[in-house]
XYZ file of C-alpha atoms in Angstrom:
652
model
C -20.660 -24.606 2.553
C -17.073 -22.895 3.672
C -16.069 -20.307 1.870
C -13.270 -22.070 -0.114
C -16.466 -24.321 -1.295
C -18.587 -21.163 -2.655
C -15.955 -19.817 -4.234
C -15.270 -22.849 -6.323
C -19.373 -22.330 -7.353
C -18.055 -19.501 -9.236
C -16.746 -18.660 -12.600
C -14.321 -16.341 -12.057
C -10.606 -15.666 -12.079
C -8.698 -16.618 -9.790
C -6.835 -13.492 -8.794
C -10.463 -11.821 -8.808
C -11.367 -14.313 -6.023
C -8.606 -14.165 -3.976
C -8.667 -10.131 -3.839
C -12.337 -10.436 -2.882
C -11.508 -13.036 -0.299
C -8.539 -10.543 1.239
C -11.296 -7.699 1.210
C -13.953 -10.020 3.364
C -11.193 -9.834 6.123
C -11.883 -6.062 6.280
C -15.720 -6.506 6.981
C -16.188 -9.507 8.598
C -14.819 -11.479 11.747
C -12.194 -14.158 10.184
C -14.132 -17.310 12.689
C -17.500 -16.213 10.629
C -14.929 -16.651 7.202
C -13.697 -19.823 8.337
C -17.370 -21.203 9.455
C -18.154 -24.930 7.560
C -21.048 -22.735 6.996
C -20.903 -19.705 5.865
C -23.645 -16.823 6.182
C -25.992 -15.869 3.564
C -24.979 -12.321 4.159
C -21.103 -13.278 3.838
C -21.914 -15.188 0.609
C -23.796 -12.284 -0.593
C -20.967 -9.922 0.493
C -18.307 -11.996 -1.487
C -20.553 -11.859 -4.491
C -20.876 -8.429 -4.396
C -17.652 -7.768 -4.014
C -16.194 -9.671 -7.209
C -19.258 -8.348 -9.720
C -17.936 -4.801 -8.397
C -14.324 -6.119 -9.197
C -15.286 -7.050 -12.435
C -17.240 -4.251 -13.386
C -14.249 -1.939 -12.637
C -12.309 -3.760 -14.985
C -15.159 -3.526 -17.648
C -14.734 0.207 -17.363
C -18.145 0.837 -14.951
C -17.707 3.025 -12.482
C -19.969 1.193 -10.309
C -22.715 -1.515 -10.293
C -26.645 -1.080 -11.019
C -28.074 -3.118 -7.913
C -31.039 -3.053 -9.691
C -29.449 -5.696 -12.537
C -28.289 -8.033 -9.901
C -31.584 -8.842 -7.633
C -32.713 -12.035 -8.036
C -30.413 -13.088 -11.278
C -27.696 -15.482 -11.193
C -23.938 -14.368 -11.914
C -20.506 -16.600 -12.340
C -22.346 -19.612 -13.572
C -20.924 -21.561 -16.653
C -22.070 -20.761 -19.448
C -19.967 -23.772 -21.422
C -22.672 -26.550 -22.020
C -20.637 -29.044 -22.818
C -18.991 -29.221 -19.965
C -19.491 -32.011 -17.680
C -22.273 -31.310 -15.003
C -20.429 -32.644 -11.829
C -17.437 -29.970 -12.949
C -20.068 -27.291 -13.777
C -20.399 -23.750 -11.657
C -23.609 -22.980 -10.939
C -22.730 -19.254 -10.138
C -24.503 -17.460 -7.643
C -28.010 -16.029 -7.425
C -28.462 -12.728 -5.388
C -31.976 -12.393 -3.030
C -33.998 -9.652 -3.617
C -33.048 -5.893 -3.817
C -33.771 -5.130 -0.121
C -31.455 -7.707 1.272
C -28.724 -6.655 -0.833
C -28.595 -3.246 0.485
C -29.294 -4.636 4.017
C -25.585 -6.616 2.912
C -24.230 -3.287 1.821
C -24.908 -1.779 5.073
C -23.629 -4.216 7.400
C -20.523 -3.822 5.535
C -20.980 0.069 5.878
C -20.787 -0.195 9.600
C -17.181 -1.196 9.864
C -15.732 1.915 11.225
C -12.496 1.970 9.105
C -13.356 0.168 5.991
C -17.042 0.961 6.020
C -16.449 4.315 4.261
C -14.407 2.268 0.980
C -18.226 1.310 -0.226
C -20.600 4.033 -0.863
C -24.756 3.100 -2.282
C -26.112 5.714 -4.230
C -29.635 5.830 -5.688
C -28.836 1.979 -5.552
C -25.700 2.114 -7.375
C -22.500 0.323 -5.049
C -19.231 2.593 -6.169
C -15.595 1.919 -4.531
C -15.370 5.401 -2.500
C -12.755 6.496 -4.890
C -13.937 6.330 -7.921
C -17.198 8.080 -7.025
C -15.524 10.846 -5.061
C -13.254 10.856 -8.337
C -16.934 10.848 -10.711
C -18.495 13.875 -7.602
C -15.314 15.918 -8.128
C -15.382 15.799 -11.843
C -18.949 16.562 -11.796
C -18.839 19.350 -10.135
C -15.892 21.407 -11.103
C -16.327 20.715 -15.018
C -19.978 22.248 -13.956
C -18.356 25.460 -12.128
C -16.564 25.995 -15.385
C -19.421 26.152 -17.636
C -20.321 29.957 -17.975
C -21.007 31.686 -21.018
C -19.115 35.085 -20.481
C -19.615 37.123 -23.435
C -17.079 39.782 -23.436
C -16.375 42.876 -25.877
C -14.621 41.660 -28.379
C -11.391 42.845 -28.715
C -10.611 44.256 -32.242
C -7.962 42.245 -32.851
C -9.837 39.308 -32.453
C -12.615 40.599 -35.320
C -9.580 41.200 -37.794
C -8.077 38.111 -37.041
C -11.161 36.301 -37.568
C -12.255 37.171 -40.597
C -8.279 35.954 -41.606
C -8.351 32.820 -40.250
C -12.141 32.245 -41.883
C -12.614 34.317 -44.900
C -15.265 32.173 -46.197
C -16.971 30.910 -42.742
C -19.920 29.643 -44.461
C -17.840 26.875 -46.402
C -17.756 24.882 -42.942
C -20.041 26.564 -40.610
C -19.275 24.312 -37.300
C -15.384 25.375 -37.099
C -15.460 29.002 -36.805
C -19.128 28.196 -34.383
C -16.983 26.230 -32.307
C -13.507 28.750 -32.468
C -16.235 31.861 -31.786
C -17.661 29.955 -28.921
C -14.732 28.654 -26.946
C -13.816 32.471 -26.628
C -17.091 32.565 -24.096
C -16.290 29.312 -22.166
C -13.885 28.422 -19.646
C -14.328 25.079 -20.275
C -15.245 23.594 -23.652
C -15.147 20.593 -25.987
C -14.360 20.502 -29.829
C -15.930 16.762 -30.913
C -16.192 15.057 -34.167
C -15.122 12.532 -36.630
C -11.917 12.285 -38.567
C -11.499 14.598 -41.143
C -13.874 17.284 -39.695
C -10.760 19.335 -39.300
C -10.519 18.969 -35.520
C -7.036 20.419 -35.416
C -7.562 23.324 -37.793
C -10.191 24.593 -35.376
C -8.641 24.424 -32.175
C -5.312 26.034 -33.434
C -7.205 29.063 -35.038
C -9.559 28.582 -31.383
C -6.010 29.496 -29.281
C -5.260 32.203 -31.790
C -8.376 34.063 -31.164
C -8.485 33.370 -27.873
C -4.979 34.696 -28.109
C -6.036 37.760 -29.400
C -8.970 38.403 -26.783
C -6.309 38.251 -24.244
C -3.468 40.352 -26.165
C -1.281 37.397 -26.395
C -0.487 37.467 -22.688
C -1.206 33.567 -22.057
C 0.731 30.182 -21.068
C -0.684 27.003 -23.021
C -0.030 23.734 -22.137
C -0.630 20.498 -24.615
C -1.239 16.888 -23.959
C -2.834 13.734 -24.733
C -3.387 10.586 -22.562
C -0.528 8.672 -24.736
C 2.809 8.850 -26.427
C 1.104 8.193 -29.941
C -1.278 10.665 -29.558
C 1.039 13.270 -28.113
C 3.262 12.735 -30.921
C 0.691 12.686 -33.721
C -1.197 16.085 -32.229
C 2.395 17.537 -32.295
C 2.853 17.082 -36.006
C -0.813 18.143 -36.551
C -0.271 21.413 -34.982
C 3.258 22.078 -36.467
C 1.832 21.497 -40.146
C -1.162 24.114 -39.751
C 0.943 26.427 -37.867
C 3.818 26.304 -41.166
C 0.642 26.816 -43.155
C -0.153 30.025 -41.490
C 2.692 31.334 -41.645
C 2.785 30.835 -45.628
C 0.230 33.013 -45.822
C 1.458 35.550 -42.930
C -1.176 35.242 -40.876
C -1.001 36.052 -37.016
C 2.418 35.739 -36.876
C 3.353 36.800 -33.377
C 0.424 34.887 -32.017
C 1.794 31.718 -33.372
C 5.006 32.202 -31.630
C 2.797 31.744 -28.655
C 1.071 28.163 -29.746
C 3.074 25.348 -28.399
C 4.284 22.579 -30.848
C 5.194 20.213 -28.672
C 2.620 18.379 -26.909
C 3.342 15.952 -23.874
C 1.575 12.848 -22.026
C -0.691 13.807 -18.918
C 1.914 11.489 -16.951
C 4.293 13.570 -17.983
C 2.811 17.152 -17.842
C 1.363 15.861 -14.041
C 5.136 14.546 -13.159
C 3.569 11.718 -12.493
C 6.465 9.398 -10.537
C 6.904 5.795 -11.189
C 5.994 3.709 -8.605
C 4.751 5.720 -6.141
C 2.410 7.102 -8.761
C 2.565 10.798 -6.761
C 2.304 13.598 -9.165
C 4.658 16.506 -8.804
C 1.627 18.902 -9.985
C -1.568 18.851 -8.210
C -4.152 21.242 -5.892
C -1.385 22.110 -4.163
C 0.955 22.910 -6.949
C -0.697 23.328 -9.860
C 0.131 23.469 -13.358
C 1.263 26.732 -14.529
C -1.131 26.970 -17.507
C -4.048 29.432 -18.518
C -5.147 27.396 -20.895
C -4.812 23.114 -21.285
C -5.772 21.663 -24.622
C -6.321 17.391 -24.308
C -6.665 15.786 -27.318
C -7.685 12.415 -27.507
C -10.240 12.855 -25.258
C -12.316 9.893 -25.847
C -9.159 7.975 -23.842
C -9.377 9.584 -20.961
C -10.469 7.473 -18.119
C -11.348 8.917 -14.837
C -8.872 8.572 -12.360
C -6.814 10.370 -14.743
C -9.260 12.978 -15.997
C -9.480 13.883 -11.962
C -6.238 14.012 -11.562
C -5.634 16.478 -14.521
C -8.610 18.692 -13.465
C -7.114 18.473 -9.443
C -4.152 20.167 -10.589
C -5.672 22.870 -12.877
C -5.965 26.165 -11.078
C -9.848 27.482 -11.071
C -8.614 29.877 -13.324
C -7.629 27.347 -16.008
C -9.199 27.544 -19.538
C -9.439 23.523 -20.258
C -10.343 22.438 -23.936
C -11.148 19.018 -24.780
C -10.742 17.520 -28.372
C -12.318 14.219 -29.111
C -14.394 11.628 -30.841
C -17.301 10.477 -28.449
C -17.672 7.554 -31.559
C -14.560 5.946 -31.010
C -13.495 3.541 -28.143
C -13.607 4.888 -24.654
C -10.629 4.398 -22.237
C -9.267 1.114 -21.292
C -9.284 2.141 -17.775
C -12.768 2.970 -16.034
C -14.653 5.576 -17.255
C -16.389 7.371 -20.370
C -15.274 10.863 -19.660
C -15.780 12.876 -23.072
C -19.071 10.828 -23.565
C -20.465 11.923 -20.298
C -19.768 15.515 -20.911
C -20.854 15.840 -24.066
C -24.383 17.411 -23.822
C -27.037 14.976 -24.956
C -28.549 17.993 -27.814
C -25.912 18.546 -30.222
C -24.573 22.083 -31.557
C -27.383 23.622 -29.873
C -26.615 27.316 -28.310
C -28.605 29.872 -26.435
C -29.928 33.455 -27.683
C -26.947 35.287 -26.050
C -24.470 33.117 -28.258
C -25.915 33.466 -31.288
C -26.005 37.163 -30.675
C -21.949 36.945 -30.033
C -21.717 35.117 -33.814
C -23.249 37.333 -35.306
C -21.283 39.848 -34.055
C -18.467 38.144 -36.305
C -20.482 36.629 -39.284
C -24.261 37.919 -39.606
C -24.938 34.243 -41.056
C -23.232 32.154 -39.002
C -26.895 31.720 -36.348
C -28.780 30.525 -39.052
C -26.566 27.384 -39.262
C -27.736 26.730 -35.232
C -31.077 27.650 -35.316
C -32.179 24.561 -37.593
C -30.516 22.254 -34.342
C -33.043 23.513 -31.816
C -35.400 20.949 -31.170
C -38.703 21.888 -32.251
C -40.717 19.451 -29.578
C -42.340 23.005 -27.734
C -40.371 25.460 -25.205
C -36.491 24.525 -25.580
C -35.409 24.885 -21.762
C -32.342 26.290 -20.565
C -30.467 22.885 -19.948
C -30.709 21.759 -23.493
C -28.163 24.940 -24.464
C -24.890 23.214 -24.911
C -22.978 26.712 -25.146
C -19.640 24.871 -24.164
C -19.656 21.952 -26.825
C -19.367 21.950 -30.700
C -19.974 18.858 -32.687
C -17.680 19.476 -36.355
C -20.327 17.534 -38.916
C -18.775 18.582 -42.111
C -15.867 16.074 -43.455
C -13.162 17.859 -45.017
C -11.364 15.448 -47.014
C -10.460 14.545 -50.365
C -11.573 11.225 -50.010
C -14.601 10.805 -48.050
C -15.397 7.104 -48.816
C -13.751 6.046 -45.209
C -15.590 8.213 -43.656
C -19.075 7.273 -45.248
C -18.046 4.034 -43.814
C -17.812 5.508 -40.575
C -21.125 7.369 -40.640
C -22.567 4.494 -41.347
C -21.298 2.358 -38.538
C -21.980 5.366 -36.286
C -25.889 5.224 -37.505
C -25.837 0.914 -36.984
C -27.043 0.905 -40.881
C -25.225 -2.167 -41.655
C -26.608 -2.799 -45.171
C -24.770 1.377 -46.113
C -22.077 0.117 -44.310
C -21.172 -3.169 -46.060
C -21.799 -1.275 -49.425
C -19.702 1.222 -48.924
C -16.927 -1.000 -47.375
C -16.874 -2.638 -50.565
C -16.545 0.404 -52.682
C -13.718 1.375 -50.698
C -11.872 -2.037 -51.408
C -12.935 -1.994 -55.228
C -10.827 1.652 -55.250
C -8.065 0.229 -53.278
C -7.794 -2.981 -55.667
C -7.820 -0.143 -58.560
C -4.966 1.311 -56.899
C -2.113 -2.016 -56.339
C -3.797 -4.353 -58.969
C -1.320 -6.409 -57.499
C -2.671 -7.262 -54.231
C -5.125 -9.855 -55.790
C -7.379 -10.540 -52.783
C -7.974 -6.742 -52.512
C -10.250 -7.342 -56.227
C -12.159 -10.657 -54.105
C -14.675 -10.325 -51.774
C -13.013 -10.522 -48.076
C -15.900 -11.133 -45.657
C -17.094 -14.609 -46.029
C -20.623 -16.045 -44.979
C -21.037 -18.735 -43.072
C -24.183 -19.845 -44.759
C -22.447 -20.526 -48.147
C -19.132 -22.036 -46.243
C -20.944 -24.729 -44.035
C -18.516 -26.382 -41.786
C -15.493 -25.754 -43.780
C -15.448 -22.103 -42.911
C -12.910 -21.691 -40.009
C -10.511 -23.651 -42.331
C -11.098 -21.846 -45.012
C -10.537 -17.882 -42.943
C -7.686 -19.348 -41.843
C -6.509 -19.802 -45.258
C -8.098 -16.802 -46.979
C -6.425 -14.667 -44.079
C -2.868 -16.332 -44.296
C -3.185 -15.845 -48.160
C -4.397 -11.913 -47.493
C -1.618 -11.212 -44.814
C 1.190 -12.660 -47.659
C -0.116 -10.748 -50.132
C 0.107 -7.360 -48.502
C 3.822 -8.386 -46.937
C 4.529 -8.603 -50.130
C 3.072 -4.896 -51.304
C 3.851 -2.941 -48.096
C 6.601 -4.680 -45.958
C 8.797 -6.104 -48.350
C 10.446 -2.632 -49.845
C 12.014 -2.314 -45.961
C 13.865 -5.241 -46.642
C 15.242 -2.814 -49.292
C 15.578 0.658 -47.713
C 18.444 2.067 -46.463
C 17.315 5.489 -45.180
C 15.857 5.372 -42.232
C 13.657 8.543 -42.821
C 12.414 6.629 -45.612
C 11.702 3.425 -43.798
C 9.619 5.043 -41.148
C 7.310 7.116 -43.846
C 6.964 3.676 -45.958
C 5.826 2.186 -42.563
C 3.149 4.967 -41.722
C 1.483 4.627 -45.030
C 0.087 0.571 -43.918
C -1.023 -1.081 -41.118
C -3.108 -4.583 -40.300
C -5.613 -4.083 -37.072
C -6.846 -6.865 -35.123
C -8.828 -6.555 -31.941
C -7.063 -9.254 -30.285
C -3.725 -9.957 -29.018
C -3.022 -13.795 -29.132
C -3.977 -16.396 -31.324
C -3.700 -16.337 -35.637
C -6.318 -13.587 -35.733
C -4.070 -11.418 -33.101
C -1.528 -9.464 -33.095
C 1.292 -12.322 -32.137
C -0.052 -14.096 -34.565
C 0.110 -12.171 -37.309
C 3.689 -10.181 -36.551
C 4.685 -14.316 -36.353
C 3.826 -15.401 -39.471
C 4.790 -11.424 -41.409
C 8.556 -12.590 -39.587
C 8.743 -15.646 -41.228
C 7.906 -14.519 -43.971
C 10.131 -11.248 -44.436
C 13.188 -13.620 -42.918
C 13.366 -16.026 -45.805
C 13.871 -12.711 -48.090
C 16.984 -12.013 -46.680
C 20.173 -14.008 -47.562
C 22.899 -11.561 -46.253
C 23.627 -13.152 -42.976
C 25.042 -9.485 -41.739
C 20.638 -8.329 -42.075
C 20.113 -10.907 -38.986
C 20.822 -11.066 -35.861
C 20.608 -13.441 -33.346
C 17.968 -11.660 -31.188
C 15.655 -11.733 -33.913
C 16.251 -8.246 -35.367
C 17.115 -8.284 -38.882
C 17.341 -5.019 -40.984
C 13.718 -4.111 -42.325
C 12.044 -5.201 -39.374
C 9.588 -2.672 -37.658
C 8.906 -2.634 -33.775
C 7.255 -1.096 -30.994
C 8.412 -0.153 -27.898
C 5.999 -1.736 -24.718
C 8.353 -0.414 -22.132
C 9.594 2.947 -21.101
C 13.248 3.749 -20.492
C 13.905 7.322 -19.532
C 17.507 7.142 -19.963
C 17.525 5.911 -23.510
C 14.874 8.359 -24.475
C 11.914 5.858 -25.616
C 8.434 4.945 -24.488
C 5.854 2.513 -24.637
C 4.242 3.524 -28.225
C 7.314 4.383 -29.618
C 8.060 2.757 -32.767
C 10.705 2.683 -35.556
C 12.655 0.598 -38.044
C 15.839 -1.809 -37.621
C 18.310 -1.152 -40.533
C 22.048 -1.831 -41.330
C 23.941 1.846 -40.998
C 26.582 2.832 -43.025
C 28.889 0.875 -40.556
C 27.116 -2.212 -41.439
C 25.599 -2.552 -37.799
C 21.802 -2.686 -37.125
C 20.705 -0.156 -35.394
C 16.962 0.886 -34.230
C 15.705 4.403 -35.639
C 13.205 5.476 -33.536
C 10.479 7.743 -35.187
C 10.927 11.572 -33.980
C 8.149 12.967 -35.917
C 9.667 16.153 -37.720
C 12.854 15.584 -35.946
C 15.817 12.790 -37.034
C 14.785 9.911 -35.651
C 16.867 8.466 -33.152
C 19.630 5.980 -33.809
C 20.118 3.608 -30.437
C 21.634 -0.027 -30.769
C 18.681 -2.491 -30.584
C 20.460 -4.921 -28.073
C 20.188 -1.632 -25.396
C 16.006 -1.407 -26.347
C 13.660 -2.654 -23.548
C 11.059 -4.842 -24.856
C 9.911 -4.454 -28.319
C 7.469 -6.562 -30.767
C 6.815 -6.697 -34.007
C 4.858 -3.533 -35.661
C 3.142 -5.180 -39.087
C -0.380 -5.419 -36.964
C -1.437 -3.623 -33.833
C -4.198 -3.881 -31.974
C -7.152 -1.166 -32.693
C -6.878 0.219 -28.749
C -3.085 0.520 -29.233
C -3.595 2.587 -32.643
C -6.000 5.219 -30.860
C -4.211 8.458 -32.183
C -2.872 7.501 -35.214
C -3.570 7.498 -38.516
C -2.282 5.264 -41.612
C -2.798 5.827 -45.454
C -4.097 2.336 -45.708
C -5.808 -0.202 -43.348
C -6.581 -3.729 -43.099
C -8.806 -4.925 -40.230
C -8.998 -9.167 -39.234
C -11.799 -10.281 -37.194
C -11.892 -13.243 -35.577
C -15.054 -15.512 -35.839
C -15.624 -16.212 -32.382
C -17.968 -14.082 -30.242
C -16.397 -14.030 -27.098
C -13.024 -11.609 -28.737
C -15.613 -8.645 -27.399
C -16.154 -6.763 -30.493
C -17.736 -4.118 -30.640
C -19.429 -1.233 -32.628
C -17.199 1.433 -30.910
C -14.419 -1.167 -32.059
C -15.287 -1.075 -35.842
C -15.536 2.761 -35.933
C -11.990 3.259 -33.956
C -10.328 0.796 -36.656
C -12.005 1.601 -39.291
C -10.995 5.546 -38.963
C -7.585 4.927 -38.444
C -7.829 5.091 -42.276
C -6.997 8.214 -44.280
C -7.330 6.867 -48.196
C -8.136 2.835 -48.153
C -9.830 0.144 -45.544
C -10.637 -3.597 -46.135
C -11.818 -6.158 -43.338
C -11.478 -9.508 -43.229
C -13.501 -11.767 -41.331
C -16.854 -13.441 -41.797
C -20.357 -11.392 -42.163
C -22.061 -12.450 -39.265
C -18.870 -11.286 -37.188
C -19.625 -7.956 -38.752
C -22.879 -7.275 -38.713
C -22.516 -8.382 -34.823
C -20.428 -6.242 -34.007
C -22.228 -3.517 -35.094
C -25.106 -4.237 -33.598
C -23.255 -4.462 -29.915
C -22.773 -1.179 -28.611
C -20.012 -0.163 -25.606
C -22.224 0.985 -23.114
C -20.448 1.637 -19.184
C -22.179 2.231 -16.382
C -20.494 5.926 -15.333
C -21.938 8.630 -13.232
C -20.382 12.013 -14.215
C -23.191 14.430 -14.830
C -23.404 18.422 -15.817
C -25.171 19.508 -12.923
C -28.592 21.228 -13.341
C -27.028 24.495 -11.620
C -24.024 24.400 -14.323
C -23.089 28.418 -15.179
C -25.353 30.288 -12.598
């Protein structure tokens, strides 16, 4: 069998193969590749190859030999296709002849070194220097210095938390972060995750005397934009009330992209800021965390000086990055809010009550040794908002109790329905079950859905067909969106913004509202490429309405600034904003949600999935779908293979 004949044994794509194929040239002599027969070992090397491929694009860091010895990989798994056509995959030989592969390949004396097999994982020698790196420096951060308090720091506590008891877990987390050089603030939405970490800076602040540089970012435009507005709004709200005033002059309200704060060029991909020039910063604050993959997490932490206060914020429930990696996840300690004697001591130096709140998280189980103490993470459990229903949704996807979770879904829809009486499938049931639809039920979501997506056109995207103000426009358009985890098809996102077009286009009879390059006024977008000189971004989004001229014109969103007026023929490539998909709405927030899932199991949905859409939800959130797509996505959990550890010697 040449290799052009094994490759055809395998289900794979195309580009996949033909990478692997170049990277066989690097390891083996190109007669043995061109042999009518080729070697076991080259066969095995090939496979190897492509499952790593693959698993990088999964988001593992590397691949579990373990999982592949003796099973069979790339086969078919379409039955009805025809058996001559079929791909019977590959089968890999036992454990010990796969690392004998590995290590024939290892013996190249220039590419050898791109492979590296540890404790009989294979990683690309990047990403696991990238994983060894992170490892180890996060660890060299982690100390617990516990410092005289400054006095200004004990007045201006007991300012920024007069009643510290009311929500225990903030002012443990702001306290704490004053003792750690490098520390995470995680938890759900609505646990006030920006509240803390701007009255975390101002006491940290305080310790110092004022006398630091801050730096802000997020890993994209959205979230950079939306952390922005999060921090000006509690920062006015201090400053109501008087409180720290020449400390906040010091908080930054402008946070930026890590490509951006890393200069980060196109093309080349160089950074302008790295180990050699680092950023200027004594303190870095990510948000977003949970996105961070970890090429980018190492190159953020290469070009922070050792001296660098880092502070993470971040949801370990939500989806991790679309690149490789599970950063915030694997940093997170594995005991939650649990703190040593010396840190409880420091609270109570502030608030004589505030221990009592960690000593009922110590696990009981006998001794509690050092390496449980997770003195540089907090975990916010208390929700803060008005309305909590989304959120009991979301505790209940985050505990798998599906039967909780479809109750309280529906309680959330009967309010909604309350709300735009309207809306009439809002006061029907929206999941349907494939045991009462029979064979009629992909007709029949296709025509529940279409009947859905017209209703709320009509409710949400209809009065922008009517608005003239573009400040207007873009606050009508935060308060809705539709979430779909696909991108194609009539359950994804083309879809959808296809049929929402149509729709909104036979409204409008004045032919100056249309153009010919299918902008018409009303219509919302989204920017998917960046252009530097015009001032937008992938993420970006806005509204298309007539000015006072009478000439369309795009209004980019600004946040608390104008937005930004630019002719829409001059806009790189833009769709349609009625539905997103749930990765491309990580970082925002709407008033109201509605979530379509397709039937079929291969769209990839998962648990994580559920959770990210389903808190993207301030007030209101329905889904659409069938049951059984439900209840299995819940019970699928996104689990990568990653190898970023605190090490055991972490803050000796």
């Amino acid at each position: 069998m040449s290799i052009q004949q094994f490759t055809q044994t395998l289900n794979a794509n195309s580009l996949d193969i033909a990478l692997v194929k170049t990277q066989l040239t690097a390891y083996f002599e190109n007669s043995a590749l061109a042999a009518d027969m080729l070697a076991s070992e080259i066969q095995t090397a090939c496979a190897l190859l492509l499952a790593l491929q693959q698993a990088q694009c999964q988001g593992h860091s590397h691949l579990k030999l373990t999982d592949l010895a003796k099973q069979c990989y790339f086969a078919d798994i379409n039955e009805v296709e025809p058996v001559e056509f079929k791909r019977v995959g590959y089968t890999f030989p036992e454990l010990g002849q796969i690392n004998h592969v590995i290590q024939l390949m290892q013996q190249h004396p220039i590419h050898g070194a791109l492979l590296v097999l540890h404790e009989n994982c294979l990683f690309s020698q990047k990403i696991f220097e990238y994983e060894q790196y992170i490892s180890y420096h996060v660890s060299q951060r982690i100390q617990t210095l516990t410092a005289r308090i400054a006095p200004q720091a004990l007045q201006l506590f007991k300012q920024l938390y007069p009643n510290p008891e009311t929500n225990p877990w903030q002012p443990i987390a702001s306290l704490t972060a004053l003792t750690q050089p490098f520390y995470i603030i995680n938890g759900g939405p609505g646990t006030g995750k920006t509240y803390t970490v701007l009255r975390t800076l101002l006491l940290i602040l305080a310790q110092h005397h004022g006398k630091l540089s801050i730096g802000l970012c997020a890993p994209t435009g959205k979230a950079a934009q939306r952390v922005s507005e999060s921090i000006i709004n509690e920062v006015d709200a201090l400053k109501k009330h008087s409180i720290a005033l020449d400390l906040l002059e010091h908080i930054p309200e402008q946070a930026t992209t890590i490509h951006r704060l890393l200069a980060i060029r196109k093309g080349s991909g160089e950074a302008r800021y790295n180990s050699q020039h680092p950023l200027p910063y004594d303190l870095l604050v990510i948000d977003e965390a949970s996105m961070l993959d970890t090429a980018l997490f190492y190159r953020l932490l290469n070009a922070c000086r050792s001296d660098t206060r880092i502070i993470l914020i971040g949801d370990t429930a939500q989806l991790p990055s679309v690149e490789s990696g599970a950063v915030l996840n694997d940093l997170m300690p594995k005991f939650v809010n649990v703190f040593s004697d010396s840190i409880c001591t420091w609270l109570d130096t502030f608030s004589p009550n505030l221990s009592q709140h960690i000593s009922q998280s110590i696990p009981q189980n006998g001794e509690v040794r050092r390496e449980t103490y997770t003195n540089y993470a907090t975990t916010l459990l208390k929700n803060m908002r008005s309305n909590a229903r989304v959120n009991e949704v979301a505790n209940a996807i985050y505990s798998s109790d599906t039967p909780t979770m479809m109750t309280k879904l529906a309680d959330v829809q009967t309010l909604w329905s309350q709300t735009a009486p309207d809306i009439t499938p809002l006061s029907q049931g929206l999941l349907l079950n494939n045991i009462n639809s029979g064979d009629n039920l992909h007709e029949q979501l296709k025509v529940e859905t279409t009947r859905c997506l017209l209703a709320l056109t009509t409710a949400y995207y209809e009065p922008l067909l009517t608005c003239s103000d573009p400040v207007v426009a873009i606050e009508l358009l935060k308060q809705f969106r539709i979430l779909t985890p696909i991108r194609k098809g009539l359950y994804g996102v083309s879809g959808i913004n296809n049929l929402i077009d149509q729709s909104l286009l036979k409204k409008i009879n004045d032919p100056l509202k249309i153009s010919i390059n299918g902008m018409y006024h009303g219509r919302a977008i989204l920017i998917t490429q960046n252009d530097a000189q015009l001032g937008v971004f992938n993420g970006d989004s806005g509204v298309v309405l007539l000015n006072d001229e009478n000439v369309l014109t795009a209004y980019i969103d600004r946040g608390k600034q104008p937005p930004l007026a630019i002719s829409p023929y001059r806009l790189p490539e833009v769709q349609s904003l009625y539905a997103m998909t749930i990765h491309k709405t990580q970082g925002s927030e709407f008033d109201k949600v509605f979530i379509i899932l397709p039937p079929d199991e291969s769209a990839g949905i998962t648990k994580e999935l559920i959770y990210t859409g389903i808190t993207r939800a301030r007030s209101y959130v329905a889904v659409s779908g069938t049951t059984e797509a439900l209840t299995r996505a819940i019970a699928k959990h996104h689990q990568r293979n990653t190898f970023i550890r605190i090490l055991d010697d972490a803050g000796k």
